[in-house]
PDB file of C-alpha atoms in Angstrom:
ATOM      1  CA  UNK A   1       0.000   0.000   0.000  1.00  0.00           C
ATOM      2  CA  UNK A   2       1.382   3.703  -1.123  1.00  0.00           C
ATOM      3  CA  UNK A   3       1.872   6.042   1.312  1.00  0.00           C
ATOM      4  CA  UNK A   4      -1.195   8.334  -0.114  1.00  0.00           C
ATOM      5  CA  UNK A   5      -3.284   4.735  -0.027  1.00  0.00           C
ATOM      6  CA  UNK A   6      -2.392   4.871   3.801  1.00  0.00           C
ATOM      7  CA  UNK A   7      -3.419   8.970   4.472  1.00  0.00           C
ATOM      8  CA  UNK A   8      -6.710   8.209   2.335  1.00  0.00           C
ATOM      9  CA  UNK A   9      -8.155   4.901   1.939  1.00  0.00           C
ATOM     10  CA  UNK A  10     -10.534   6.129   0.014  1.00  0.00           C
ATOM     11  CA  UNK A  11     -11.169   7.294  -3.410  1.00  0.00           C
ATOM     12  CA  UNK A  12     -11.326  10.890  -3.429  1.00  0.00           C
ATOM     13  CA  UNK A  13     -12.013  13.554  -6.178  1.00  0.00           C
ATOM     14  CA  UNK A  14     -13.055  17.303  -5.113  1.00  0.00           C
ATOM     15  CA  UNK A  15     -14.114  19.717  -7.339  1.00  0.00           C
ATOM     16  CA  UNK A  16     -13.211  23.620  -5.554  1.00  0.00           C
ATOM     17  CA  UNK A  17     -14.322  26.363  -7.193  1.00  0.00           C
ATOM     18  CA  UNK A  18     -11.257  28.252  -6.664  1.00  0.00           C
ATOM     19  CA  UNK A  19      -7.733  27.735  -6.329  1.00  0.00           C
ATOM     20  CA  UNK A  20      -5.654  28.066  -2.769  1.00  0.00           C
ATOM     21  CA  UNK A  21      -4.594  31.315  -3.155  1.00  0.00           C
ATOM     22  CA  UNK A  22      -8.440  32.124  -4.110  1.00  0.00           C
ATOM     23  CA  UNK A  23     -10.431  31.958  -1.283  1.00  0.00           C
ATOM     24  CA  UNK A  24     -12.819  34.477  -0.662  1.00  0.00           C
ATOM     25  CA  UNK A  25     -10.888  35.949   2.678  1.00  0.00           C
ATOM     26  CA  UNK A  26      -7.697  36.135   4.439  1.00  0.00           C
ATOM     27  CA  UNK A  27      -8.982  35.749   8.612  1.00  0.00           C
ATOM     28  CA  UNK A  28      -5.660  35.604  10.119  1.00  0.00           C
ATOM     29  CA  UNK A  29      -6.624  38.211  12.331  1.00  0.00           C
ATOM     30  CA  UNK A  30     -10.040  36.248  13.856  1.00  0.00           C
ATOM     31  CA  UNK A  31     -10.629  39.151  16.321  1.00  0.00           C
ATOM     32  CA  UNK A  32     -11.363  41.545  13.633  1.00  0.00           C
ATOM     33  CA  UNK A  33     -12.754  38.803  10.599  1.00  0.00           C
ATOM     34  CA  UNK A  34     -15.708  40.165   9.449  1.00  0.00           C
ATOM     35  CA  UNK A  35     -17.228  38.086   6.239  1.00  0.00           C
ATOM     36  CA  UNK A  36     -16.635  39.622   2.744  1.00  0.00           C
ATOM     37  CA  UNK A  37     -18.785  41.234   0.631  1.00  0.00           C
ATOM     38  CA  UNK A  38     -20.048  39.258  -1.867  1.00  0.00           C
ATOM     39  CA  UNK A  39     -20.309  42.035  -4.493  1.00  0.00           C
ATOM     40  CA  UNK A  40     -18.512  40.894  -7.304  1.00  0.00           C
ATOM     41  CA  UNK A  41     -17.562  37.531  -6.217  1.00  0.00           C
ATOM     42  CA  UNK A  42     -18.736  33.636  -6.902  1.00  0.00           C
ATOM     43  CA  UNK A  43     -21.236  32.586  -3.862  1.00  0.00           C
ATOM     44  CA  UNK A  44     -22.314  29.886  -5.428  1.00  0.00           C
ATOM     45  CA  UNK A  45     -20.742  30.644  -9.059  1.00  0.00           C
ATOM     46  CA  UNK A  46     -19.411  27.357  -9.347  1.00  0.00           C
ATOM     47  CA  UNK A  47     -21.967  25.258  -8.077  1.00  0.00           C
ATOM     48  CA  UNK A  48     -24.886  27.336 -10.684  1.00  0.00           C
ATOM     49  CA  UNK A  49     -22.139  26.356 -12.942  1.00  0.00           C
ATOM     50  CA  UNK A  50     -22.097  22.594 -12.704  1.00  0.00           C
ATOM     51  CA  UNK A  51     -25.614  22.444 -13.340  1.00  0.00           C
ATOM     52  CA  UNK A  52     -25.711  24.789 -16.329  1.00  0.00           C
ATOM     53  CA  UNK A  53     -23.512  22.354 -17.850  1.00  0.00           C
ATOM     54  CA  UNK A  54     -24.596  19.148 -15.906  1.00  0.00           C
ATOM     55  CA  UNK A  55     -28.521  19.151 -15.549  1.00  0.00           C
ATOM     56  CA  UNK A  56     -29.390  22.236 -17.404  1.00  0.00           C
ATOM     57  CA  UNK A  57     -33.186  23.014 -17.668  1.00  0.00           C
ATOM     58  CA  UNK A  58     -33.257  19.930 -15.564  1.00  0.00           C
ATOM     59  CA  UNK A  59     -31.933  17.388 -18.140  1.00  0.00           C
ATOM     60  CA  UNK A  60     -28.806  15.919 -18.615  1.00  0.00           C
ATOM     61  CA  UNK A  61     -26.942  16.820 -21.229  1.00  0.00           C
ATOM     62  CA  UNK A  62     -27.114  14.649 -24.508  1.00  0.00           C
ATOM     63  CA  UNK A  63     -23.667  13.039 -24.561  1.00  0.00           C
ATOM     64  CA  UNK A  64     -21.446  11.721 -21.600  1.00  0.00           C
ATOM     65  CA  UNK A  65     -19.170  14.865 -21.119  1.00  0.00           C
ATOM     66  CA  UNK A  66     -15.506  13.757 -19.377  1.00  0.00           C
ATOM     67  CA  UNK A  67     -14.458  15.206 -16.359  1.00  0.00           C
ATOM     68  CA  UNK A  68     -12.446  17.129 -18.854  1.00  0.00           C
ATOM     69  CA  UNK A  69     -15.041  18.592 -21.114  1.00  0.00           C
ATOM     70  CA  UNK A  70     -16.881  19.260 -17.456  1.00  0.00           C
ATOM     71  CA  UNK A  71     -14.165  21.498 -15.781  1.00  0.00           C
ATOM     72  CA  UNK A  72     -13.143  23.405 -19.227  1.00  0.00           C
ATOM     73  CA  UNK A  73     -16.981  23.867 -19.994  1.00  0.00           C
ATOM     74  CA  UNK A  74     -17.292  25.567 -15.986  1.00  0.00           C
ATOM     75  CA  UNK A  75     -14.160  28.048 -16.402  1.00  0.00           C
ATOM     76  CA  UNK A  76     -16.127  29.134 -19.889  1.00  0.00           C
ATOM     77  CA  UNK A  77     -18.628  29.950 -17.620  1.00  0.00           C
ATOM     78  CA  UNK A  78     -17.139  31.105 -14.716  1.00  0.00           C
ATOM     79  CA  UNK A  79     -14.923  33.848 -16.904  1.00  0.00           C
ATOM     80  CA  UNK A  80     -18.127  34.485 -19.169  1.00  0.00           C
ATOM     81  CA  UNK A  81     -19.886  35.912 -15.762  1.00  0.00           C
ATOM     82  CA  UNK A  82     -16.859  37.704 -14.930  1.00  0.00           C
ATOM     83  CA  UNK A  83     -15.815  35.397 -12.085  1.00  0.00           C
ATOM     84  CA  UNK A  84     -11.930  35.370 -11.419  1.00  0.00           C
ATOM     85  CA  UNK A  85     -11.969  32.272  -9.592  1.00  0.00           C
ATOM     86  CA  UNK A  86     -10.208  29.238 -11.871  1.00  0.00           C
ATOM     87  CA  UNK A  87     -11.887  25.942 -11.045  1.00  0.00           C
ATOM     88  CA  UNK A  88      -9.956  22.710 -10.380  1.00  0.00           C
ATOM     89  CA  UNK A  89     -10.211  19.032 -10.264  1.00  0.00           C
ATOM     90  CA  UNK A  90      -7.965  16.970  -7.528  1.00  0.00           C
ATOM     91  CA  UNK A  91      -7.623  13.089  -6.975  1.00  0.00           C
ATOM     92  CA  UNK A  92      -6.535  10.691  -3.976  1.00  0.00           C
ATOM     93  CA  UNK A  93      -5.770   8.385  -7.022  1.00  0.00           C
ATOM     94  CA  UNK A  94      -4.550   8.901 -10.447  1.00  0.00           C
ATOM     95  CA  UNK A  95      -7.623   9.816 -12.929  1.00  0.00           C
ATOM     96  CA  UNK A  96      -7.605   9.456 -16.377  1.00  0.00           C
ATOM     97  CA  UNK A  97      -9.584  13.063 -16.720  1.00  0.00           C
ATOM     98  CA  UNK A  98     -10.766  12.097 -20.429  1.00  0.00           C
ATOM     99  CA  UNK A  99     -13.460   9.386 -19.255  1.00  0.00           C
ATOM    100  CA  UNK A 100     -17.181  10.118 -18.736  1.00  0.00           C
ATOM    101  CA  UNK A 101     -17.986  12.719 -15.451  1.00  0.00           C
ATOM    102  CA  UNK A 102     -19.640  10.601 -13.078  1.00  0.00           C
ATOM    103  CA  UNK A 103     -20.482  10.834  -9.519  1.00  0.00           C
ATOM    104  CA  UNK A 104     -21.214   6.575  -9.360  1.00  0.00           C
ATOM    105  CA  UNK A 105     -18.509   4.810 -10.887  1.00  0.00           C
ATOM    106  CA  UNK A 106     -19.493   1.534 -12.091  1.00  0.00           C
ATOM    107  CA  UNK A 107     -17.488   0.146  -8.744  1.00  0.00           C
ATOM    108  CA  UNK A 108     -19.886   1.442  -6.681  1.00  0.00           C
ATOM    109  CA  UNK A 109     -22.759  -1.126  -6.008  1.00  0.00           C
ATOM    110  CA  UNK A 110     -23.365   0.133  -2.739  1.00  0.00           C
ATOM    111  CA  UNK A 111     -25.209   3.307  -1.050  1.00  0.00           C
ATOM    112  CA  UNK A 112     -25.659   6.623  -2.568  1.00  0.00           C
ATOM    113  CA  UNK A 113     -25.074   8.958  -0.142  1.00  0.00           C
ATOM    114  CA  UNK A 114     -24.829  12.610  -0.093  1.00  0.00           C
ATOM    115  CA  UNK A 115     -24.560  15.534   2.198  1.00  0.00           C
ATOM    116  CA  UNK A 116     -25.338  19.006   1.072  1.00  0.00           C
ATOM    117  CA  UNK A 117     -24.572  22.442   3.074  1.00  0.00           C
ATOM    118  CA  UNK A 118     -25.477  25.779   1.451  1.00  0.00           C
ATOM    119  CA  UNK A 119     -24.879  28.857   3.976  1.00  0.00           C
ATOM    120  CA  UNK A 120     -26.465  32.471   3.335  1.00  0.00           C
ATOM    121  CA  UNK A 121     -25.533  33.890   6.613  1.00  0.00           C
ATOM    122  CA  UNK A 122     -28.869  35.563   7.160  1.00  0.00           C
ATOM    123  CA  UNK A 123     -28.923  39.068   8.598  1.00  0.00           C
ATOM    124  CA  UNK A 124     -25.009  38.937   8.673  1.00  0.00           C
ATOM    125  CA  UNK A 125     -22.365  41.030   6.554  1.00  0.00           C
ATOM    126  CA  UNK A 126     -21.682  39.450   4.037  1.00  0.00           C
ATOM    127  CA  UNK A 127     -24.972  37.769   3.548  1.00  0.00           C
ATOM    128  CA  UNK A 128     -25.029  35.802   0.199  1.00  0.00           C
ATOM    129  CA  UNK A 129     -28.302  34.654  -1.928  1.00  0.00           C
ATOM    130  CA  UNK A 130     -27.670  31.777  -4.317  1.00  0.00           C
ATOM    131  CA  UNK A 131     -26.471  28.956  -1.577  1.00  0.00           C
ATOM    132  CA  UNK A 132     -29.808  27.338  -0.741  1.00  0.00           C
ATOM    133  CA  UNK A 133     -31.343  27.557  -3.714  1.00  0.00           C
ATOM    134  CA  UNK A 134     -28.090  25.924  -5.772  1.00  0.00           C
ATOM    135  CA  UNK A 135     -28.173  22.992  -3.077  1.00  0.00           C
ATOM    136  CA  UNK A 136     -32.032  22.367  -3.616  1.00  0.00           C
ATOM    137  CA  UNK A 137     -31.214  22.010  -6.884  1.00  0.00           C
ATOM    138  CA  UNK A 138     -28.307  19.777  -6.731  1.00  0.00           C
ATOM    139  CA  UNK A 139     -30.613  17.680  -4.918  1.00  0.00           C
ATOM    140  CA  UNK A 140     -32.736  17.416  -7.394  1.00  0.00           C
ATOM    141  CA  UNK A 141     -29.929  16.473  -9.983  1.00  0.00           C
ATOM    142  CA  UNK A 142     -28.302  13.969  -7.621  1.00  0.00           C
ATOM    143  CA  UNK A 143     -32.032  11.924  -6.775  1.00  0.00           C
ATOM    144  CA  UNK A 144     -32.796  12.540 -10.792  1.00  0.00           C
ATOM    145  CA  UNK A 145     -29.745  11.545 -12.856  1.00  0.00           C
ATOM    146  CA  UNK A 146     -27.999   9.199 -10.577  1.00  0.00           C
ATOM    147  CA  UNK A 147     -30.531   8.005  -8.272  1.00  0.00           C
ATOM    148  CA  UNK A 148     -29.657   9.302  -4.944  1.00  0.00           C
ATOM    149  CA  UNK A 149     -32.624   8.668  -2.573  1.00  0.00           C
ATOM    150  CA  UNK A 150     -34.008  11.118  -0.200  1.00  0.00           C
ATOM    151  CA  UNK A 151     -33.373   8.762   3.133  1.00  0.00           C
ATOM    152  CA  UNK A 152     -30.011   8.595   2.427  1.00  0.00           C
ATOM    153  CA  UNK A 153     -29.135  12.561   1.922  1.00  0.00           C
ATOM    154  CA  UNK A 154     -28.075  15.401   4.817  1.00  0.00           C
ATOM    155  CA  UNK A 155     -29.116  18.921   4.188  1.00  0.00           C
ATOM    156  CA  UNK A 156     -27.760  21.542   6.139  1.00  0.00           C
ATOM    157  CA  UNK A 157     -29.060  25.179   5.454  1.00  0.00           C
ATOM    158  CA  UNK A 158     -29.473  28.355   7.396  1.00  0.00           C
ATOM    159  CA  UNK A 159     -33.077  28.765   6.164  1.00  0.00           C
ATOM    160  CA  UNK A 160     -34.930  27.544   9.863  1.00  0.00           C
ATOM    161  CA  UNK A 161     -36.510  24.530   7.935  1.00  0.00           C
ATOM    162  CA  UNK A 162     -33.186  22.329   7.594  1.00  0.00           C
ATOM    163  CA  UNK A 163     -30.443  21.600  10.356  1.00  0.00           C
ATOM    164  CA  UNK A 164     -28.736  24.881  10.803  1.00  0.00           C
ATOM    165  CA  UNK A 165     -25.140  24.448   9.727  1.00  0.00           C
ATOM    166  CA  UNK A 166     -23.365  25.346  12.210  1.00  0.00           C
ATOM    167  CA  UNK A 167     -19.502  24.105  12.706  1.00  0.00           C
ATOM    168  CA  UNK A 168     -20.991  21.453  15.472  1.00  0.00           C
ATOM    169  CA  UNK A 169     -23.552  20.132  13.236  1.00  0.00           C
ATOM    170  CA  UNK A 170     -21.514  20.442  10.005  1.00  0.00           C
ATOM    171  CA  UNK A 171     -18.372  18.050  11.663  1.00  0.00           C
ATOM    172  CA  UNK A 172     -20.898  15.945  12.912  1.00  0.00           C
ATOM    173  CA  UNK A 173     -22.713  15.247   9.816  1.00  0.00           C
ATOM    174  CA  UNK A 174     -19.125  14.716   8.612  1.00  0.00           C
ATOM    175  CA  UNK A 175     -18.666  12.057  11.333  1.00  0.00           C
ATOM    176  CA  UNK A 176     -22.153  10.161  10.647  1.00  0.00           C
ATOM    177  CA  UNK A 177     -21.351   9.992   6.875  1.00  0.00           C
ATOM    178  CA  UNK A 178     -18.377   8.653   7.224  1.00  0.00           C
ATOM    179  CA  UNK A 179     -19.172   5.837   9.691  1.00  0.00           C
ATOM    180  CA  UNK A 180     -22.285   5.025   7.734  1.00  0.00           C
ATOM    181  CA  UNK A 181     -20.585   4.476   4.743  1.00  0.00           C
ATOM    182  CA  UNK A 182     -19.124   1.222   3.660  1.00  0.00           C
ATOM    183  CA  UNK A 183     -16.886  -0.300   0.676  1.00  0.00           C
ATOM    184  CA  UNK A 184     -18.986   0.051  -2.390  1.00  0.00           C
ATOM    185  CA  UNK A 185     -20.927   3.601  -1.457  1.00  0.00           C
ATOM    186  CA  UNK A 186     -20.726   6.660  -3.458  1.00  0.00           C
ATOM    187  CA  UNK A 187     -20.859   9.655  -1.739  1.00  0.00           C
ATOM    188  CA  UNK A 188     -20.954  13.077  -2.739  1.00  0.00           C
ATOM    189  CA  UNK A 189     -20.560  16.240  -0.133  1.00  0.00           C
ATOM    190  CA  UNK A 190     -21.228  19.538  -0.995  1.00  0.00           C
ATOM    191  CA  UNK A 191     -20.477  22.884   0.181  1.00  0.00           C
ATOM    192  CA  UNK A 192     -21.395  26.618  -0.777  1.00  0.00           C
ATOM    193  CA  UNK A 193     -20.754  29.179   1.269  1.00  0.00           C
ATOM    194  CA  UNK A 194     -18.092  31.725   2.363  1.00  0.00           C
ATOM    195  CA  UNK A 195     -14.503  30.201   2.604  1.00  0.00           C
ATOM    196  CA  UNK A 196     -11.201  32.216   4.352  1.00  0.00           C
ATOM    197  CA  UNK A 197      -8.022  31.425   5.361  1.00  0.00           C
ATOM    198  CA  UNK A 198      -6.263  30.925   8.724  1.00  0.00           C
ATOM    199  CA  UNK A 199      -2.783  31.233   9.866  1.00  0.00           C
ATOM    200  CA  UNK A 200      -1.368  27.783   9.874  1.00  0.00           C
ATOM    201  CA  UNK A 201      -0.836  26.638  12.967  1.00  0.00           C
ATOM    202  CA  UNK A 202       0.988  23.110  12.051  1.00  0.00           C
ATOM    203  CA  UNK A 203       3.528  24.025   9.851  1.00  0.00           C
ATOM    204  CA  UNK A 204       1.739  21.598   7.199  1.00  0.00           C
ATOM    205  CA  UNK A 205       1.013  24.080   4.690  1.00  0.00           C
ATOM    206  CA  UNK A 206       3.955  25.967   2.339  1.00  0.00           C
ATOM    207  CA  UNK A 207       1.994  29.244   2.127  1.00  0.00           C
ATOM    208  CA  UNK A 208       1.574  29.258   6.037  1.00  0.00           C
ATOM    209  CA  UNK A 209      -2.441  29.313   5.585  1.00  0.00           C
ATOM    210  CA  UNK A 210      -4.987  26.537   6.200  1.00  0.00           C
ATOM    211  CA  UNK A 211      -7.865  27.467   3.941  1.00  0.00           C
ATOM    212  CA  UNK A 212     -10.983  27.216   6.239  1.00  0.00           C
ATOM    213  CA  UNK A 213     -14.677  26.549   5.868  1.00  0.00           C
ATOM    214  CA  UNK A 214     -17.173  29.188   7.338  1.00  0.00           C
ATOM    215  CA  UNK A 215     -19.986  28.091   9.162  1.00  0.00           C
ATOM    216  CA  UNK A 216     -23.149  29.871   9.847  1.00  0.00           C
ATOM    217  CA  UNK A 217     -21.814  30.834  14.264  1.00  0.00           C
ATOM    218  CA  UNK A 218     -18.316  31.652  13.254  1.00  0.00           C
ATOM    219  CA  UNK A 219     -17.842  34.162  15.549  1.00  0.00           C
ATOM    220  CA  UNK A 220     -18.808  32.189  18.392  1.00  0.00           C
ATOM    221  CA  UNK A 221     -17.445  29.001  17.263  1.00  0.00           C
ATOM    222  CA  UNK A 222     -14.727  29.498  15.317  1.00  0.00           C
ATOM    223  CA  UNK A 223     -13.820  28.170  11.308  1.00  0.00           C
ATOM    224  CA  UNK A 224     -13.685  24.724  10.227  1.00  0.00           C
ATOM    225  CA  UNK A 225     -10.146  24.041   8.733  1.00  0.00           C
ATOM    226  CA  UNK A 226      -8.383  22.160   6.103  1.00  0.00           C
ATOM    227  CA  UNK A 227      -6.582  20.314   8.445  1.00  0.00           C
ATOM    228  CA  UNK A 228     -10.322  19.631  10.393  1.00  0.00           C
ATOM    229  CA  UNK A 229     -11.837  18.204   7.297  1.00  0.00           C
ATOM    230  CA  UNK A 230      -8.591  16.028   6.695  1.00  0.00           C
ATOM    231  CA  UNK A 231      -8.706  14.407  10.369  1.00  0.00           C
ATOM    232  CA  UNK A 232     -13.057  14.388  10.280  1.00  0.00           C
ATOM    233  CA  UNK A 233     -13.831  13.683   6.679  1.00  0.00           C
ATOM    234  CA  UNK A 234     -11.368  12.530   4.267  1.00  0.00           C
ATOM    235  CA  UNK A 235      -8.684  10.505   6.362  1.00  0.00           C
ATOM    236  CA  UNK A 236     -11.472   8.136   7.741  1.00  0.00           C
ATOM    237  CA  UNK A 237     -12.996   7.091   4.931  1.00  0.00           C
ATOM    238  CA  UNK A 238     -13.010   3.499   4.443  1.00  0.00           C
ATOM    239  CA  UNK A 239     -10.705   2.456   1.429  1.00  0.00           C
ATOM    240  CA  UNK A 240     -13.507   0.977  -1.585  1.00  0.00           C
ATOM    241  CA  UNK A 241     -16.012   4.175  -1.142  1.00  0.00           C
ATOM    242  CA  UNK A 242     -15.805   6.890  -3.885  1.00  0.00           C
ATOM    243  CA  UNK A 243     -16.145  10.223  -2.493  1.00  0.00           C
ATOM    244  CA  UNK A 244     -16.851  13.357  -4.428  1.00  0.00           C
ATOM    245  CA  UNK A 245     -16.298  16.440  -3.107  1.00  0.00           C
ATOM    246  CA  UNK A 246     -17.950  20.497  -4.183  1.00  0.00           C
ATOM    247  CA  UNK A 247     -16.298  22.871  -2.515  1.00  0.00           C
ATOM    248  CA  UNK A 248     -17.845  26.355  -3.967  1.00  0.00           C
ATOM    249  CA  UNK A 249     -16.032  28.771  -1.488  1.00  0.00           C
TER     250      UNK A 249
END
């Protein structure tokens, strides 16, 4: 087994809106972090993206695109809105980027699973609009084109219908999806909301900045790091589950 089999058993691909370097704020100073303005910037470019090109008036597309076609096809769109944000395409394994998108490789016999957060921040600065409404629909494209089913998808939005996502309930949803899921699942996680960046505190990273999640009580609770979703999400997942990640911050 290869060292990076060891670090992540599992088979993981995330798609991030942005590179490193691109996230939407730099919160080394958490006393005086206040959220961004979303004024000219992607909350929830990416993710309205994907499903222009992936589901668009809620039908797949014709022809299989590759992962390929998928990512060029969402920087066309990205740039054609003005977005500055470059979208990329990481692996745990080697992937041959020229075969058919897919969220349920033909490996995976098992469970569909999925867990969506989309984060507004209601009534706070920095308050974005797209988020719920681009994981409703996402939803909707996961239970319609690959057959996701309702009992076996997490939503997490700060609407006061679904399970606020706060960073408790967000690293605990983490938790529960990754001991429910077994050899043979495909799961998919999703994220849109605010991302920042936090002075690392490790000495892991080579720019000297985790790149953080923001959930909804960030001021009270604090950011959810790189290094959090490493330790929470990816490093525990059993080896034999495919695991897609959206990370639209």
């Amino acid at each position: 087994m290869s060292s990076i089999e060891e670090a992540i058993p599992a088979n993981v691909r995330m798609i991030s809106g942005c590179r490193d370097e691109q996230t939407s704020a730099d919160v080394s100073n958490v006393s005086t972090f206040s959220l961004p303005d979303p004024a000219g910037r992607a909350g929830g470019a990416c993710t309205s993206g994907l499903l222009k090109i992936l589901y668009a008036d809620q039908h797949k597309p014709d022809e299989d695109l590759s992962f390929q076609e998928v990512l060029l096809k969402l920087r066309d769109v990205m740039s054609s809105g003005r977005f500055t944000q470059i979208p990329q395409l990481t692996s745990s394994r080697p992937t041959d980027v020229k075969t058919p998108f897919t969220l349920v490789p033909d490996e995976c016999t098992g469970t569909k699973r999925a867990l969506l957060i989309g984060i507004n921040y209601i009534g706070q600065q920095g308050q974005l609009s797209g988020c719920h409404n681009d994981v409703l629909n996402m939803v909707e494209y996961l239970k319609d084109v690959w057959g996701f089913e309702d009992e076996n998808i997490t939503i997490l939005l700060d609407d006061g219908e679904h399970t606020n996502p706060s960073r408790n309930n967000i690293l605990n949803a983490y938790r529960r999806i990754v001991a429910e899921s077994q050899p043979g699942d495909a799961v998919y996680c999703h994220y849109s909301g605010h991302g920042g960046r936090l002075r690392d505190d490790d000495g892991d990273e080579k720019d000297g900045y985790d790149e953080t999640l923001v959930p909804v009580d960030y001021q009270q609770a604090g950011q959810i790091r790189d290094d959090d979703l490493y330790s929470i999400l990816v490093g525990p997942m059993k080896a034999g589950v495919v695991l897609t990640c959206v990370m639209d911050c």
